[in-house]
XYZ file of C-alpha atoms in Angstrom:
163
model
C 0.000 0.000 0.000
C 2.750 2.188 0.981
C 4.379 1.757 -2.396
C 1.316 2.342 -3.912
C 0.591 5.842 -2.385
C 4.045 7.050 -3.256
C 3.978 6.034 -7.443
C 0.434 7.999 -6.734
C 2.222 10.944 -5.432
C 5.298 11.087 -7.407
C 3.108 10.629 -10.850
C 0.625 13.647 -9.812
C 3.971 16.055 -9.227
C 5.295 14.648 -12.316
C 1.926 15.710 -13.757
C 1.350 19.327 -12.300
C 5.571 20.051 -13.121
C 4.736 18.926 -16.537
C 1.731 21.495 -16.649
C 3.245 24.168 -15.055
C 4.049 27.158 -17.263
C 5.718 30.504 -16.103
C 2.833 33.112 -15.834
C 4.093 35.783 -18.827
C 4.133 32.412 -21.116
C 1.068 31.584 -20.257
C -0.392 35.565 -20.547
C 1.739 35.981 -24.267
C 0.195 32.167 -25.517
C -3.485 33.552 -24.478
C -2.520 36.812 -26.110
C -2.655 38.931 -22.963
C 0.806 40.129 -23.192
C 2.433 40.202 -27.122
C 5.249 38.429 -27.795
C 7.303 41.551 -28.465
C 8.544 44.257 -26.315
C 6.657 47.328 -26.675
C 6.256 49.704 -30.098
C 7.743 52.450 -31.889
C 7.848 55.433 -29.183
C 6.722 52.964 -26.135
C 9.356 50.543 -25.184
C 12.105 49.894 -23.286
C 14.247 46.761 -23.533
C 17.306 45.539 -20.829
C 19.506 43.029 -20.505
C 20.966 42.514 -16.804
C 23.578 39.196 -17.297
C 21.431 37.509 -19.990
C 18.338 38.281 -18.289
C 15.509 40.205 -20.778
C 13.658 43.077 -18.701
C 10.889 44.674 -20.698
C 8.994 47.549 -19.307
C 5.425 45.725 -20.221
C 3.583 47.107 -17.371
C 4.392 51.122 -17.155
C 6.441 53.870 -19.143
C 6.882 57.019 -18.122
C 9.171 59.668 -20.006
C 9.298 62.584 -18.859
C 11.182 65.684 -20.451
C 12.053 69.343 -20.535
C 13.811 69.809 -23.852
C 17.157 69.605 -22.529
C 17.420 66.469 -20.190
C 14.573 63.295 -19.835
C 13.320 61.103 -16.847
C 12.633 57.369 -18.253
C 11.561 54.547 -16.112
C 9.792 51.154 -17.091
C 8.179 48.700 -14.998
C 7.740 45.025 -15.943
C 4.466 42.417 -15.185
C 6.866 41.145 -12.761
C 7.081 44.056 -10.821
C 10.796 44.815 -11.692
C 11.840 48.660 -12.517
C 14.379 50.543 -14.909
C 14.805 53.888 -14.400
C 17.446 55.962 -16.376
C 18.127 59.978 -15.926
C 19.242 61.210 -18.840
C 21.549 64.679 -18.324
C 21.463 65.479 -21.736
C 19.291 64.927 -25.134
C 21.587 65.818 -27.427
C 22.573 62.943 -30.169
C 26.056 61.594 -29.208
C 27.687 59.542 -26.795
C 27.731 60.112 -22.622
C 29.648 58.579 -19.557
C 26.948 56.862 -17.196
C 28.259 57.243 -13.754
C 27.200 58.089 -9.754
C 26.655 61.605 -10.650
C 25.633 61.841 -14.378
C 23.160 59.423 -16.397
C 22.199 57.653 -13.097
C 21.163 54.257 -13.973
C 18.861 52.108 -11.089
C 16.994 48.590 -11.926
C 15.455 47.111 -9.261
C 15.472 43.654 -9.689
C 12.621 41.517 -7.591
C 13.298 44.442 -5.019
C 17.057 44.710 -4.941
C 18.582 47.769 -6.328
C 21.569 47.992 -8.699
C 22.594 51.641 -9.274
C 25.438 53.078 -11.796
C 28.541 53.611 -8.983
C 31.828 55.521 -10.003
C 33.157 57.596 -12.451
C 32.729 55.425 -15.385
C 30.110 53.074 -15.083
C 29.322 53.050 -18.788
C 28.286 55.063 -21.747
C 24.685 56.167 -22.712
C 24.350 56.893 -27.023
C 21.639 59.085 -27.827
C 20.937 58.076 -31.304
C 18.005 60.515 -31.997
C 15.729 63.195 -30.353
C 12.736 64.680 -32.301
C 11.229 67.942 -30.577
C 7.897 67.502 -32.121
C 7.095 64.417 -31.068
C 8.762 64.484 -28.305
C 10.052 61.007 -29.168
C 13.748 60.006 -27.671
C 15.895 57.251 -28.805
C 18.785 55.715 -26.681
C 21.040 52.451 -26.104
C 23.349 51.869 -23.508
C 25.244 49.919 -21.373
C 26.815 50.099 -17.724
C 28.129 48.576 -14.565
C 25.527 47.827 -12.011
C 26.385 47.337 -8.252
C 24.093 46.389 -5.455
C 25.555 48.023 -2.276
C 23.335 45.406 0.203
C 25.316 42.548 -1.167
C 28.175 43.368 -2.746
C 27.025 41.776 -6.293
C 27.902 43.859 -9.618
C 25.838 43.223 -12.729
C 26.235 44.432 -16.701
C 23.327 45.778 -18.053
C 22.825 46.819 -21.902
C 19.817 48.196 -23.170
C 17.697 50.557 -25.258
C 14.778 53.101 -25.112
C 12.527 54.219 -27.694
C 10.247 56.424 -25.565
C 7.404 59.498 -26.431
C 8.297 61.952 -23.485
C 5.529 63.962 -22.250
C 6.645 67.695 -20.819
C 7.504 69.059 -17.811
C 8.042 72.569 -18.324
């Protein structure tokens, strides 16, 4: 009997594991969620050590012609947020102080530390739309642990005013 109830009890786990899908697969297969990360003017794509963040939940971009505010949140709760110093096309140091990058990963922060954390590319700013294009990448650091991440990433955000 005893071996009985076991093969019972190992074949139902077998049977729920086998069922089990992660809860953005199952909201992108019933067409909740798309498959893709955002659109043209609305998205905002990172990689933190081969681990996709897209900001599926929120954007807000915020600008007032001369610098931006950008931060994305995720289904799963997880935040990028990225101050951008300056609009102009061209390339930027991320560090502490300028281009402060912070992604909060399942609650634990990462910031941009140090002089030279990374670089921030502006690739293209349109004043009437508003719209603001950017990749970058940088050195991450959680200060509660000690654990340093690289992130890469780009935004292709419509930036409402704050004038």
């Amino acid at each position: 009997m005893r071996i009985h109830s076991t093969f019972l009890l190992v074949l139902t786990a077998v049977v729920f594991a086998s069922c089990a899908k992660v809860g953005k697969e199952v909201a992108e297969e019933i067409g909740l969620v798309p498959e893709t990360c955002g659109s043209d003017g609305a998205r905002i794509q990172v990689d933190l050590d081969g681990t996709s963040f897209c900001a599926d939940a929120n954007i807000t971009a915020v600008s007032d012609g001369t610098s931006a505010s950008i931060s994305g949140v995720s289904l799963l709760g997880n935040t990028f947020t990225i101050q951008v110093d300056s609009i102009a096309t061209g390339t930027q140091r991320i560090s502490e102080a300028s281009n402060a990058v912070l992604f909060l990963n399942a609650g634990t922060p990462y910031v941009s530390i140090g002089d030279s954390a990374g670089w921030l590319v502006i690739d293209g700013y349109d004043a009437g739309t508003r719209r603001l294009r950017a990749h970058f990448q940088a050195r991450v650091h959680n200060e509660m642990n000690g654990q340093t991440k690289t992130l890469a990433g780009s935004v292709d955000v419509s930036c409402g005013s704050v004038e």
